C-alpha positions as protocol buffer text, in pm:
chain_id: "A"
residue {
  index: 1
  type: MET
  ca { x: -16 y: -33 z: 45 }
}
residue {
  index: 2
  type: ASN
  ca { x: 311 y: 223 z: 53 }
}
residue {
  index: 3
  type: ALA
  ca { x: 381 y: 251 z: -269 }
}
residue {
  index: 4
  type: VAL
  ca { x: 56 y: 407 z: -413 }
}
residue {
  index: 5
  type: PRO
  ca { x: -4 y: 595 z: -97 }
}
residue {
  index: 6
  type: ILE
  ca { x: -269 y: 823 z: -298 }
}
residue {
  index: 7
  type: LEU
  ca { x: -535 y: 566 z: -345 }
}
residue {
  index: 8
  type: SER
  ca { x: -694 y: 416 z: -58 }
}
residue {
  index: 9
  type: LYS
  ca { x: -756 y: 47 z: 29 }
}
residue {
  index: 10
  type: SER
  ca { x: -1132 y: 44 z: -103 }
}
residue {
  index: 11
  type: THR
  ca { x: -1087 y: 215 z: -412 }
}
residue {
  index: 12
  type: ILE
  ca { x: -800 y: -17 z: -509 }
}
residue {
  index: 13
  type: GLU
  ca { x: -1037 y: -288 z: -404 }
}
residue {
  index: 14
  type: ASN
  ca { x: -1306 y: -156 z: -590 }
}
residue {
  index: 15
  type: MET
  ca { x: -1111 y: -171 z: -935 }
}
residue {
  index: 16
  type: LEU
  ca { x: -950 y: -512 z: -856 }
}
residue {
  index: 17
  type: LYS
  ca { x: -1302 y: -608 z: -841 }
}
residue {
  index: 18
  type: GLN
  ca { x: -1410 y: -424 z: -1155 }
}
residue {
  index: 19
  type: LEU
  ca { x: -1129 y: -617 z: -1355 }
}
residue {
  index: 20
  type: VAL
  ca { x: -1250 y: -962 z: -1219 }
}
residue {
  index: 21
  type: GLU
  ca { x: -1561 y: -884 z: -1340 }
}
residue {
  index: 22
  type: GLU
  ca { x: -1446 y: -773 z: -1693 }
}
residue {
  index: 23
  type: LYS
  ca { x: -1295 y: -1100 z: -1670 }
}
residue {
  index: 24
  type: TYR
  ca { x: -948 y: -919 z: -1723 }
}
residue {
  index: 25
  type: ILE
  ca { x: -757 y: -1110 z: -1418 }
}
residue {
  index: 26
  type: GLU
  ca { x: -873 y: -1391 z: -1221 }
}
residue {
  index: 27
  type: ARG
  ca { x: -838 y: -1424 z: -860 }
}
residue {
  index: 28
  type: HIS
  ca { x: -690 y: -1689 z: -636 }
}
residue {
  index: 29
  type: GLY
  ca { x: -652 y: -1792 z: -287 }
}
residue {
  index: 30
  type: LYS
  ca { x: -818 y: -1620 z: -17 }
}
residue {
  index: 31
  type: GLY
  ca { x: -750 y: -1334 z: 262 }
}
residue {
  index: 32
  type: LYS
  ca { x: -383 y: -1266 z: 301 }
}
residue {
  index: 33
  type: ALA
  ca { x: -314 y: -1540 z: 32 }
}
residue {
  index: 34
  type: THR
  ca { x: -534 y: -1385 z: -229 }
}
residue {
  index: 35
  type: PHE
  ca { x: -339 y: -1309 z: -582 }
}
residue {
  index: 36
  type: TYR
  ca { x: -465 y: -1196 z: -902 }
}
residue {
  index: 37
  type: VAL
  ca { x: -367 y: -1351 z: -1263 }
}
residue {
  index: 38
  type: LYS
  ca { x: -397 y: -1169 z: -1570 }
}
residue {
  index: 39
  type: LYS
  ca { x: -616 y: -1347 z: -1823 }
}
């Protein structure tokens, strides 16, 4: 999070959610073990 201090955590989470819904990325894992892979 320190790498992009101008974006809030909720903004980043919403952007990732949108990318998953648009099938641009895939979500894997849960909680702290979550990671995303480009399709």
